PDB file of C-alpha atoms in Angstrom:
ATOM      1  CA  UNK A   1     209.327  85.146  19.730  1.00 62.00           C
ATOM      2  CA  UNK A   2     210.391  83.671  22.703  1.00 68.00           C
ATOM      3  CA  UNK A   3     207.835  80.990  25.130  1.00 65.00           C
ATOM      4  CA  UNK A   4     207.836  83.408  27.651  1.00 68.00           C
ATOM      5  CA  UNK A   5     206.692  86.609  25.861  1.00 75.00           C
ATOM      6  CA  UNK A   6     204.154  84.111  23.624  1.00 83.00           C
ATOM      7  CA  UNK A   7     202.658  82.994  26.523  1.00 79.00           C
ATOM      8  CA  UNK A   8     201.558  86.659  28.027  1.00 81.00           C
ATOM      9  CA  UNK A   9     200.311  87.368  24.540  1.00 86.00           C
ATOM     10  CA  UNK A  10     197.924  84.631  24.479  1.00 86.00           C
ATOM     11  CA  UNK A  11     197.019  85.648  27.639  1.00 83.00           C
ATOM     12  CA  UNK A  12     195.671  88.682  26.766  1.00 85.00           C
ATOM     13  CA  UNK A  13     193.937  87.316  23.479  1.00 91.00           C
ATOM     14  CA  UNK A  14     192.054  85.025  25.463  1.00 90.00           C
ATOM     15  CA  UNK A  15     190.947  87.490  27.934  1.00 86.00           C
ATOM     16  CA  UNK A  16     189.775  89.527  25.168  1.00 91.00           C
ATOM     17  CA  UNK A  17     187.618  86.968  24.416  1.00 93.00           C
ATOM     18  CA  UNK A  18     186.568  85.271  26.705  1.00 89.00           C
ATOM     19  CA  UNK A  19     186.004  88.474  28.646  1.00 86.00           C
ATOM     20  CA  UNK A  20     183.497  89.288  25.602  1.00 92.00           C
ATOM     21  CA  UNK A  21     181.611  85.706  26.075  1.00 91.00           C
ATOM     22  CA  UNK A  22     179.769  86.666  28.549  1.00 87.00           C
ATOM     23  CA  UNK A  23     178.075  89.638  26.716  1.00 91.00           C
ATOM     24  CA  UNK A  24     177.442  87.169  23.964  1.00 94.00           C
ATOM     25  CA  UNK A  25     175.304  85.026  26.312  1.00 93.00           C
ATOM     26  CA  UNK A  26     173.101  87.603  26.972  1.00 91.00           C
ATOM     27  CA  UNK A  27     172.740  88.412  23.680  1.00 94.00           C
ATOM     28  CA  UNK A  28     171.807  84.936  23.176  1.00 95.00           C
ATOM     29  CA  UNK A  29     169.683  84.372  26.021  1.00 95.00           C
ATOM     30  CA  UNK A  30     167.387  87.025  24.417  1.00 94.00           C
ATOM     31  CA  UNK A  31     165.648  85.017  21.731  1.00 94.00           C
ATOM     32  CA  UNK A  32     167.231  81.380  22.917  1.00 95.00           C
ATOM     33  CA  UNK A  33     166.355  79.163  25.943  1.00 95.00           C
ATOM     34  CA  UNK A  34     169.481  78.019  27.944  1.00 95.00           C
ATOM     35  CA  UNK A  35     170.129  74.735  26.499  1.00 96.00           C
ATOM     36  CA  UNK A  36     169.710  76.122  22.912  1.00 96.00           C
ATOM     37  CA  UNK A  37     172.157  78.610  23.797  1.00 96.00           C
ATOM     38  CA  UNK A  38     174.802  76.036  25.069  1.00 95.00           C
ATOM     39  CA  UNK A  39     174.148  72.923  22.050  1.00 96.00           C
ATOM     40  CA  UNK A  40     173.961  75.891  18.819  1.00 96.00           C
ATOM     41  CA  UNK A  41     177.345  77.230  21.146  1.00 95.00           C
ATOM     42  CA  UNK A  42     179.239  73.579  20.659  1.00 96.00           C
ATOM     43  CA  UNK A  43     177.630  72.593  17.232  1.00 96.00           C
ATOM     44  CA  UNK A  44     179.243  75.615  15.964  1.00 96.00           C
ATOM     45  CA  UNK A  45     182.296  75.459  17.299  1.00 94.00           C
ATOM     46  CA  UNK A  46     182.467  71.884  16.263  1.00 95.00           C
ATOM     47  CA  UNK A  47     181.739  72.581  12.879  1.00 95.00           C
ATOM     48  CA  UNK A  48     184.584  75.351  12.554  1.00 94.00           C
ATOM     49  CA  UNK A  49     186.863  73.008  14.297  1.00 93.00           C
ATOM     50  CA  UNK A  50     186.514  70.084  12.117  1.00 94.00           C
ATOM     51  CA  UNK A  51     186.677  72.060   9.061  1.00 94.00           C
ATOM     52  CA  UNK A  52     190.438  73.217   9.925  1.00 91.00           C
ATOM     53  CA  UNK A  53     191.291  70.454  12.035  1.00 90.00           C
ATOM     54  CA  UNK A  54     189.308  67.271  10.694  1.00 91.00           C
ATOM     55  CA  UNK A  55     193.167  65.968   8.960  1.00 91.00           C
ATOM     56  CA  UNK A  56     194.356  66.203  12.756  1.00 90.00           C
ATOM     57  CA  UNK A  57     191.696  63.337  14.110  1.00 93.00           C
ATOM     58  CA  UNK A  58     193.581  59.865  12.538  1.00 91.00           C
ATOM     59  CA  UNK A  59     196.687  61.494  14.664  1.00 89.00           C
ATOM     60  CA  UNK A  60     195.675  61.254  17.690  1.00 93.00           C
ATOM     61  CA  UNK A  61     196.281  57.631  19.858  1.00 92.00           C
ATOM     62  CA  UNK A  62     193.316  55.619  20.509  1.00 92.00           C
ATOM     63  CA  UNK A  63     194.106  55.150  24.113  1.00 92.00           C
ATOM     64  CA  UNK A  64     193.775  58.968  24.429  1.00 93.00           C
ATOM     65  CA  UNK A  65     189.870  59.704  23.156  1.00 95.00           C
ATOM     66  CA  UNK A  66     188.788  58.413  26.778  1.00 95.00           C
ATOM     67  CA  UNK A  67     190.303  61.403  28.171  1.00 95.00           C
ATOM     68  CA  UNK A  68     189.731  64.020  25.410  1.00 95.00           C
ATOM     69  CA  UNK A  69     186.224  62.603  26.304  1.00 95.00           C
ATOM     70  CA  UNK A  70     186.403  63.760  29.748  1.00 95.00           C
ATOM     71  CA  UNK A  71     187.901  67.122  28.991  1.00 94.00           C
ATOM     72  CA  UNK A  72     185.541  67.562  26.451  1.00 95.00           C
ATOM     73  CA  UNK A  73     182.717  67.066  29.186  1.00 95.00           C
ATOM     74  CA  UNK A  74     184.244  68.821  31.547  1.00 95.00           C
ATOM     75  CA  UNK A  75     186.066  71.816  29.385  1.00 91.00           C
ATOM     76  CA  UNK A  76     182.947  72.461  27.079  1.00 91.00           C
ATOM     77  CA  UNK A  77     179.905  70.321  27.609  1.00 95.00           C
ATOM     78  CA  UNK A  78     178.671  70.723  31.038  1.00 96.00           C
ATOM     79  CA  UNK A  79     180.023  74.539  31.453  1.00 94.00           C
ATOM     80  CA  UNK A  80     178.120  75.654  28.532  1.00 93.00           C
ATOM     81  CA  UNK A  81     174.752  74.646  29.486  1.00 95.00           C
ATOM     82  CA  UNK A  82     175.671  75.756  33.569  1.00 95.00           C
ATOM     83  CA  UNK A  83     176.823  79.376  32.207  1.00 93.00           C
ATOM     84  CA  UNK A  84     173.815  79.935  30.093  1.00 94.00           C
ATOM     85  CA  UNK A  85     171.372  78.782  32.410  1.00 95.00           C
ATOM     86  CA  UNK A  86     173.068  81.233  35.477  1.00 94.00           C
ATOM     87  CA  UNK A  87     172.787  83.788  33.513  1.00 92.00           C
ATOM     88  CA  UNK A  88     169.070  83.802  33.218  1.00 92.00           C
ATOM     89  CA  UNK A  89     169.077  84.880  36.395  1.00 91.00           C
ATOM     90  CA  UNK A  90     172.193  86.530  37.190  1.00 87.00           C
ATOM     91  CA  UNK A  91     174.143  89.636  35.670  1.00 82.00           C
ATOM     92  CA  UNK A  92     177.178  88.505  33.024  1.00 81.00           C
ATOM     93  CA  UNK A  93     179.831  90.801  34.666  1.00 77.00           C
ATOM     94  CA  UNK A  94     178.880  89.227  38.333  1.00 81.00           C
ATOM     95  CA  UNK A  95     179.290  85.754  36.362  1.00 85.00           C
ATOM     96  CA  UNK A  96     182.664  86.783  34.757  1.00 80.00           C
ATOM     97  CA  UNK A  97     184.176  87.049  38.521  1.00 78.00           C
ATOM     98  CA  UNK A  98     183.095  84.009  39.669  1.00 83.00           C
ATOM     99  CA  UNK A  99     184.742  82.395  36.934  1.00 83.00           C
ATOM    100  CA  UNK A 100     187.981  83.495  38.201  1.00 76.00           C
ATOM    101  CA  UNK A 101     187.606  81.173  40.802  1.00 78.00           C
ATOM    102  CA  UNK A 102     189.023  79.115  38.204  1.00 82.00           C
ATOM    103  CA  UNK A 103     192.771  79.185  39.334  1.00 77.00           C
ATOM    104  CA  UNK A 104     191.465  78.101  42.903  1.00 77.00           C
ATOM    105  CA  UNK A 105     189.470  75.083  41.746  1.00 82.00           C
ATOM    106  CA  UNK A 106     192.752  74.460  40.037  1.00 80.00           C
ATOM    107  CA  UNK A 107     194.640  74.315  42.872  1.00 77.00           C
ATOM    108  CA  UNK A 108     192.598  72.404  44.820  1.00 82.00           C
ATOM    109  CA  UNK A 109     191.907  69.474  42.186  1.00 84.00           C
ATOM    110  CA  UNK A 110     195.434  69.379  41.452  1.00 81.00           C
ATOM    111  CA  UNK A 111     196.169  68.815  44.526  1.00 78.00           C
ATOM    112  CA  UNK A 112     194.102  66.320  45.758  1.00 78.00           C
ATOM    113  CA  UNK A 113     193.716  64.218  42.608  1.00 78.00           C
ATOM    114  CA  UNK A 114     197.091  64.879  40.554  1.00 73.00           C
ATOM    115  CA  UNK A 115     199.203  65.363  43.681  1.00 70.00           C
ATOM    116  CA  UNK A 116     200.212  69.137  42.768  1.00 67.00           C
ATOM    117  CA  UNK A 117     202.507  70.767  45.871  1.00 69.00           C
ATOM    118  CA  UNK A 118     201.043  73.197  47.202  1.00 67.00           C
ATOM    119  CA  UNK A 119     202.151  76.221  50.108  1.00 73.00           C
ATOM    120  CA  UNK A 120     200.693  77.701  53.096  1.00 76.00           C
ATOM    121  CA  UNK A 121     200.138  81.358  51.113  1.00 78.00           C
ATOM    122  CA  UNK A 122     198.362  79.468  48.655  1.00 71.00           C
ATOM    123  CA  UNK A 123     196.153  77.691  50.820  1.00 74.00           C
ATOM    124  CA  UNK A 124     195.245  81.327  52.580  1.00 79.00           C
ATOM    125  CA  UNK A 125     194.646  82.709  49.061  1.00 76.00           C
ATOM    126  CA  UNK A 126     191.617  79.750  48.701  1.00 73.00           C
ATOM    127  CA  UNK A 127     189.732  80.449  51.538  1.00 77.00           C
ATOM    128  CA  UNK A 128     190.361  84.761  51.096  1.00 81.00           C
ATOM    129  CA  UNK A 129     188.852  83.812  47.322  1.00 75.00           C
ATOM    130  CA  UNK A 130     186.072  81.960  48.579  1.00 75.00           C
ATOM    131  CA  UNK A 131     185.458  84.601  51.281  1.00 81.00           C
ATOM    132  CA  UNK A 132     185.136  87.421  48.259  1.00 79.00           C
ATOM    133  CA  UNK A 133     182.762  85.235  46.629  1.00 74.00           C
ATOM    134  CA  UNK A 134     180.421  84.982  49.535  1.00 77.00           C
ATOM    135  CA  UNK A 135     180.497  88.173  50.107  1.00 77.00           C
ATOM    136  CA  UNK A 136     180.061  88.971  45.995  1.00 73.00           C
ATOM    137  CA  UNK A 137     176.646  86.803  46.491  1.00 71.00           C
ATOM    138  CA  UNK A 138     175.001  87.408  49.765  1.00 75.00           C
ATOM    139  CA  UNK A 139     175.338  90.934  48.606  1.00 74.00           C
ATOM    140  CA  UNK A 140     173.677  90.605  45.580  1.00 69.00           C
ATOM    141  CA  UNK A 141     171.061  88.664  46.124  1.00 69.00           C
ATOM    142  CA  UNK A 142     170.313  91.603  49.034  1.00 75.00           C
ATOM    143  CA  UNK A 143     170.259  94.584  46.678  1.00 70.00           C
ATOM    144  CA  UNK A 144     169.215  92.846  43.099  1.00 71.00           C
ATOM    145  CA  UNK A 145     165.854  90.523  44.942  1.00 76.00           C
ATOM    146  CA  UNK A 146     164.893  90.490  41.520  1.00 75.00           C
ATOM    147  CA  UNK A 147     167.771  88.095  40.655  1.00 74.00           C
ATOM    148  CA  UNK A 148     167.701  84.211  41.826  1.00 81.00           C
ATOM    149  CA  UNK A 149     171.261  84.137  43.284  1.00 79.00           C
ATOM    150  CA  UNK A 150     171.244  80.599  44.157  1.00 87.00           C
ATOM    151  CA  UNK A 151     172.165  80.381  40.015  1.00 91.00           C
ATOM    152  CA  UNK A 152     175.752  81.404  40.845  1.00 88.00           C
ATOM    153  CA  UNK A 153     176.330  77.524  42.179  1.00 92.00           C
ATOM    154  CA  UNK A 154     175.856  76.636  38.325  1.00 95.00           C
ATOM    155  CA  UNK A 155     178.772  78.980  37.689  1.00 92.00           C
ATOM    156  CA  UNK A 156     181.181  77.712  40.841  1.00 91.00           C
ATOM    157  CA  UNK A 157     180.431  74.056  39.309  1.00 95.00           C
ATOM    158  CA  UNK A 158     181.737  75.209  35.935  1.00 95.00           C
ATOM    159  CA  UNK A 159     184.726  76.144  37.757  1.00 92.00           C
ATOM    160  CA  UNK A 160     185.257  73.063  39.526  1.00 93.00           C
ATOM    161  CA  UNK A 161     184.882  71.406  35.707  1.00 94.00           C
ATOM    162  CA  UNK A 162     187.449  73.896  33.908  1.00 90.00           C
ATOM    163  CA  UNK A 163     189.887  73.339  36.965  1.00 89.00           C
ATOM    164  CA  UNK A 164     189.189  69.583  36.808  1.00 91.00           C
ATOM    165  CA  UNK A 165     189.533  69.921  32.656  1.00 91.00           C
ATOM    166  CA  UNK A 166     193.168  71.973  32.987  1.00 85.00           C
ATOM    167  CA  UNK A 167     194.726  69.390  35.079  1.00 86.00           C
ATOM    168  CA  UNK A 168     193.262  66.663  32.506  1.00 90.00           C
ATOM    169  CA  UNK A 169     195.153  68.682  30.096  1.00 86.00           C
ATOM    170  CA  UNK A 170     197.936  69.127  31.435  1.00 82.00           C
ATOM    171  CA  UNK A 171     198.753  65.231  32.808  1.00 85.00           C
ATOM    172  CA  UNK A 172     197.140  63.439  29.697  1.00 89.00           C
ATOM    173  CA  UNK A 173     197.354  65.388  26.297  1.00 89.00           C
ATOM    174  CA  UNK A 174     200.309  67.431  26.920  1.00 84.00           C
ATOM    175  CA  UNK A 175     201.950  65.350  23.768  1.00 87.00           C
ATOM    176  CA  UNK A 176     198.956  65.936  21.299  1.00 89.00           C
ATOM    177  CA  UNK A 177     198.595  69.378  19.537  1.00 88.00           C
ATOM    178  CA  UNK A 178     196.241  72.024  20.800  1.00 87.00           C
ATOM    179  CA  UNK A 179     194.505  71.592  17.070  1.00 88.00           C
ATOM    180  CA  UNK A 180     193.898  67.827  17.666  1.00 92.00           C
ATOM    181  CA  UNK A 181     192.717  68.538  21.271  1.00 91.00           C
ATOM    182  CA  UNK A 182     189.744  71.264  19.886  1.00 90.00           C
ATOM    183  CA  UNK A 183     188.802  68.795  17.478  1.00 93.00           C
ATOM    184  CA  UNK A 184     189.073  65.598  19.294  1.00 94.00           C
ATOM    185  CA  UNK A 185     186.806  67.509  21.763  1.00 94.00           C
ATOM    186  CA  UNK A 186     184.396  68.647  19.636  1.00 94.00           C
ATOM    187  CA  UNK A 187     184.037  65.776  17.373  1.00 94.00           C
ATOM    188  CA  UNK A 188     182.900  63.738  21.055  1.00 95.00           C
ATOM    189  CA  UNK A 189     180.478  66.658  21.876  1.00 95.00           C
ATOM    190  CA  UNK A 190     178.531  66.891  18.504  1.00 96.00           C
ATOM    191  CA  UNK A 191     176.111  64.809  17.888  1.00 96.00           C
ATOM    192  CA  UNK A 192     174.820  65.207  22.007  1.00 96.00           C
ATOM    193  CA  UNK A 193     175.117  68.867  21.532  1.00 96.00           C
ATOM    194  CA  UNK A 194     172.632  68.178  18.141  1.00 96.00           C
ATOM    195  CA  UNK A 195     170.295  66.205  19.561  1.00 96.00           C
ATOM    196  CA  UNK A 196     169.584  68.523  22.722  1.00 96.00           C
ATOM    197  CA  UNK A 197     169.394  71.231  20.177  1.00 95.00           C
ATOM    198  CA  UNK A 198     166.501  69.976  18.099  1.00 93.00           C
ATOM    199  CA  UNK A 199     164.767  68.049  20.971  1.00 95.00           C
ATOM    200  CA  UNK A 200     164.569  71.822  22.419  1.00 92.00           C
ATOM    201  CA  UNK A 201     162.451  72.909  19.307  1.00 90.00           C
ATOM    202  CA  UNK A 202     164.415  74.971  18.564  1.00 92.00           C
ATOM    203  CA  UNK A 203     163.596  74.645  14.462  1.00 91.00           C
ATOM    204  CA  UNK A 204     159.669  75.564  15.536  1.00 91.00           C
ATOM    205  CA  UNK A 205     160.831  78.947  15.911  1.00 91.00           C
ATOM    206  CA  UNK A 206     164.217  79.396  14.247  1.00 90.00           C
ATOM    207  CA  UNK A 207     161.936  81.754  11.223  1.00 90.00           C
ATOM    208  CA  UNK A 208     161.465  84.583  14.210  1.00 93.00           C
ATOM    209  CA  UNK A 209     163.464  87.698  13.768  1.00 93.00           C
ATOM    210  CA  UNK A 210     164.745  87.901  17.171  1.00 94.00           C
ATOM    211  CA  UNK A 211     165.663  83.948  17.273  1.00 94.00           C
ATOM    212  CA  UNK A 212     167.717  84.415  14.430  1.00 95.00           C
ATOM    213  CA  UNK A 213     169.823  87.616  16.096  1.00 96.00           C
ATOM    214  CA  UNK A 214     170.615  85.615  19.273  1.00 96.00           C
ATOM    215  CA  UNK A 215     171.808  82.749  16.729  1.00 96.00           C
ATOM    216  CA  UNK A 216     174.137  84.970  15.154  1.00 97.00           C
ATOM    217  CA  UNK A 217     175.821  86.027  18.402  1.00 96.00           C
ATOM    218  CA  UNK A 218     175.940  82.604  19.479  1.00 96.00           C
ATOM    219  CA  UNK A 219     177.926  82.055  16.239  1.00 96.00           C
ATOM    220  CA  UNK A 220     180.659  84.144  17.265  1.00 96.00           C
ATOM    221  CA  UNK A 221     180.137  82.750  21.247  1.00 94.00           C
ATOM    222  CA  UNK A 222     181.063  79.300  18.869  1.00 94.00           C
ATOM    223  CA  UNK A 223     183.663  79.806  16.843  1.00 95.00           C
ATOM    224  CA  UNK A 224     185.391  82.429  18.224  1.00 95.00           C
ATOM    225  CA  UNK A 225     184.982  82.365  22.119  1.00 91.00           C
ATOM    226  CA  UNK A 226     184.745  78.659  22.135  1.00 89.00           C
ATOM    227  CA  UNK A 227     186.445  77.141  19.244  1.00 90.00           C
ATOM    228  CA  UNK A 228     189.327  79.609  18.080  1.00 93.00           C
ATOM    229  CA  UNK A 229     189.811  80.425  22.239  1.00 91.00           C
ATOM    230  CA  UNK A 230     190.021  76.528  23.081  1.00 85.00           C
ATOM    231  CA  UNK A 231     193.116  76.287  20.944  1.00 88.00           C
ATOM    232  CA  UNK A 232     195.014  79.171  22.078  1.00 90.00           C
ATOM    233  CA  UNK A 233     194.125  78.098  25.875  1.00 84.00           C
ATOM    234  CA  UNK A 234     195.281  74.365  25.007  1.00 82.00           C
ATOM    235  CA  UNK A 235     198.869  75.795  23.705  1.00 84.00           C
ATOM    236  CA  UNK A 236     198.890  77.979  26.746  1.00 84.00           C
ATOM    237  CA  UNK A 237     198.756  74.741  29.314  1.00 79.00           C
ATOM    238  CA  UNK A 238     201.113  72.798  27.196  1.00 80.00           C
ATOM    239  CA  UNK A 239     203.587  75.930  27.291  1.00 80.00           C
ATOM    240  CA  UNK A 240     202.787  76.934  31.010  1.00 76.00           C
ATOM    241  CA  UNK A 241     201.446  75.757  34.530  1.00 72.00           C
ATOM    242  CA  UNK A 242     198.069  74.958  34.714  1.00 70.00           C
ATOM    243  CA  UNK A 243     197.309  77.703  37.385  1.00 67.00           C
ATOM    244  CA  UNK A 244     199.515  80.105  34.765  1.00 72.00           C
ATOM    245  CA  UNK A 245     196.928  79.001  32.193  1.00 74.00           C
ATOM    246  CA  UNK A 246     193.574  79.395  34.453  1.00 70.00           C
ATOM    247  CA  UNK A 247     195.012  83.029  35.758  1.00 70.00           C
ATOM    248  CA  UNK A 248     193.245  84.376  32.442  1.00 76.00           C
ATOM    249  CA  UNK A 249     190.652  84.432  34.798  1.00 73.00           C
ATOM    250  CA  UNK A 250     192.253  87.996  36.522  1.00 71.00           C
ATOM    251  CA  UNK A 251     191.366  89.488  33.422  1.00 76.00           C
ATOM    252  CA  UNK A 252     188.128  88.342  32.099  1.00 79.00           C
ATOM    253  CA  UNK A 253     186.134  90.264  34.652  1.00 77.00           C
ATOM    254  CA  UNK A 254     187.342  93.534  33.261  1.00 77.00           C
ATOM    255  CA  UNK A 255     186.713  93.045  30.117  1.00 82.00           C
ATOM    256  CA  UNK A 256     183.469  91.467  30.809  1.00 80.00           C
ATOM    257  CA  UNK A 257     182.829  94.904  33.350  1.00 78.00           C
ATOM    258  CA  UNK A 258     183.231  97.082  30.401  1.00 79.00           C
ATOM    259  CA  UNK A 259     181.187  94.974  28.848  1.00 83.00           C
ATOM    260  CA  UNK A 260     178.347  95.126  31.436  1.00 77.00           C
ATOM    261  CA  UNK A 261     178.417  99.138  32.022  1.00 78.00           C
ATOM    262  CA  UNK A 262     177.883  99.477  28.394  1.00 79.00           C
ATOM    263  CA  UNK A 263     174.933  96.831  28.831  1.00 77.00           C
ATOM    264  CA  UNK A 264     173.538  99.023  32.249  1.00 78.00           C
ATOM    265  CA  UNK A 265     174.624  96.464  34.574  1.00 69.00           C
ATOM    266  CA  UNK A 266     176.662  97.688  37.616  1.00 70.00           C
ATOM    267  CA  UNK A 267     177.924  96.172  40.920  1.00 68.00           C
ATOM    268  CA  UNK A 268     177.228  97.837  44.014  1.00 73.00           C
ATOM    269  CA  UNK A 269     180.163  99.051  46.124  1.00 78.00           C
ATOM    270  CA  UNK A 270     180.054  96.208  48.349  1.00 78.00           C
ATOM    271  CA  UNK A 271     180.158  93.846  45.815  1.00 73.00           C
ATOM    272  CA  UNK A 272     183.414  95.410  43.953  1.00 78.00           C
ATOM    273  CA  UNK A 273     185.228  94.500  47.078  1.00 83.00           C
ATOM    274  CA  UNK A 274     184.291  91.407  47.039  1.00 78.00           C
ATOM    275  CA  UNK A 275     185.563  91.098  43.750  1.00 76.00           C
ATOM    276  CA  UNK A 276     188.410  92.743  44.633  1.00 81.00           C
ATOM    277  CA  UNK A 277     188.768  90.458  47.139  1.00 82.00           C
ATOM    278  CA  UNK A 278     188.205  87.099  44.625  1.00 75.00           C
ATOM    279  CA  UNK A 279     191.230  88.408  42.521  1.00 75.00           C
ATOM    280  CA  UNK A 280     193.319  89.055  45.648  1.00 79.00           C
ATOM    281  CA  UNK A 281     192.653  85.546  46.810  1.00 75.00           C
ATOM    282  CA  UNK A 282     193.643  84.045  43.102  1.00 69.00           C
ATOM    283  CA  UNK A 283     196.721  86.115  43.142  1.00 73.00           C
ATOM    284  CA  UNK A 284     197.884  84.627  46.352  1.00 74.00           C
ATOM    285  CA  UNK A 285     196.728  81.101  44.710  1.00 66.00           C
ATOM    286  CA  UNK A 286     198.854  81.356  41.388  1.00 62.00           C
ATOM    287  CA  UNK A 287     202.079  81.957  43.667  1.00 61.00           C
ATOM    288  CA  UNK A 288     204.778  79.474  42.848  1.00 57.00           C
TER     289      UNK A 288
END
């Protein structure tokens, strides 16, 4: 199959699932705290990564674990705990559009740290994206008072750390394969991830019923919307732009909207145009 066609398939695989992580979250969030939700997330993707990829680790160049250390941290660690926490206060279809302020972020790092070109329509299609998001918030936090708003930041920082991780990617690692990336990655975040997990106490009350559901949909957040997704998404920057890569982002929020209706969470009108708006903004971003 040829790079080109490849390349729109994974697209749509990764949507798929990433578009379902959000749901998973929730489901999470139900019997979890936050930072158990974001440690059990890595631990089992790490697990699942180094039992299919653990022959891949003596490959990879010593000079390159400092930066598979920073694109673990920014790629995994820190947006897993950020995500989880937002969306103890925030709905997960409102937090799937934010994310799509990914391709922006990705613009804008690669620009002023890895010297990416950029054009005026681009440029115009940051500050439209940014003025969808403001109006995606303020509105919210009007007509849902019940809902702490000010959480969303944690999600537009996890943006500015996937951006920030793409770029990484793509200057850095573009020579290792997207196997030995996931695992170099995960093998760094392990043993933190472990230790926040059982200084949460998390084994005090692992024996409840409800603890043990939100663990199993965690277990699929892990292996399949974190560790199977990170190496489709690591082929996809090594066979594609970085702002091709991040523009998976268009198509989370649908997936995660379906996801949400099914759930009983809806946006109000005002705030579908601001989405509207977002995607607009990341179109006119992701122009060559």
């Amino acid at each position: 199959m040829k790079a080109q066609q490849l390349k729109w398939i994974y697209l749509i695989i990764l949507a798929l699932i990433w578009g379902s992580s959000f749901i998973l979250i929730k489901r999470g969030l139900v019997g979890l705290e936050p930072m158990q939700v974001g440690s059990l997330r890595i631990v089992f993707a790490a697990i699942f990564l180094l039992i299919i990829g653990f022959r891949n680790l003596p490959k990879i160049p010593l000079h390159q674990w400092k930066y598979l250390a920073l694109t673990a941290l920014f790629g995994t660690f820190i947006p897993a705990f950020l995500f989880s926490i937002a969306q103890t206060q925030i709905d997960s279809s409102v937090s799937s559009i934010l994310n799509s302020l990914t391709p922006l972020n990705t613009l804008i790092i690669g620009t002023l740290l890895f010297g990416l070109q950029f054009k005026r329509i681009q440029i115009i299609g940051v500050f439209i994206g940014f003025l969808g998001t403001s109006l995606l918030i303020l509105n919210g936090a009007i007509h849902h008072p019940n809902q702490n708003y000010y959480y969303a930041i944690l999600v537009l920082i996890a943006t500015i750390c996937y951006a920030t991780n793409v770029n990484l990617i793509k200057r850095y690692l573009s020579d290792l394969s997207p196997l030995s990336i996931s695992t170099g990655n995960f093998t760094v975040m392990l043993v933190p991830a472990i230790v926040i997990l059982f200084s949460s106490g998390f084994m005090d009350t692992i024996h409840h019923v409800e603890v043990q559901k939100s663990v199993f949909f965690v277990m699929i957040l892990g292996i399949v919307g974190t560790g199977i997704a990170n190496i489709i998404f690591f082929r996809l920057i090594q066979m594609a732009t970085p702002v091709f890569a991040t523009s998976v982002t268009y198509l989370i929020p649908i997936v995660a909207f379906f996801w949400g209706m099914l759930d009983n969470e809806f946006l109000t009108f005002v705030q579908l145009i601001g989405a509207l708006i977002i995607l607009f903004g990341v179109y006119l971003t992701s122009k060559k």
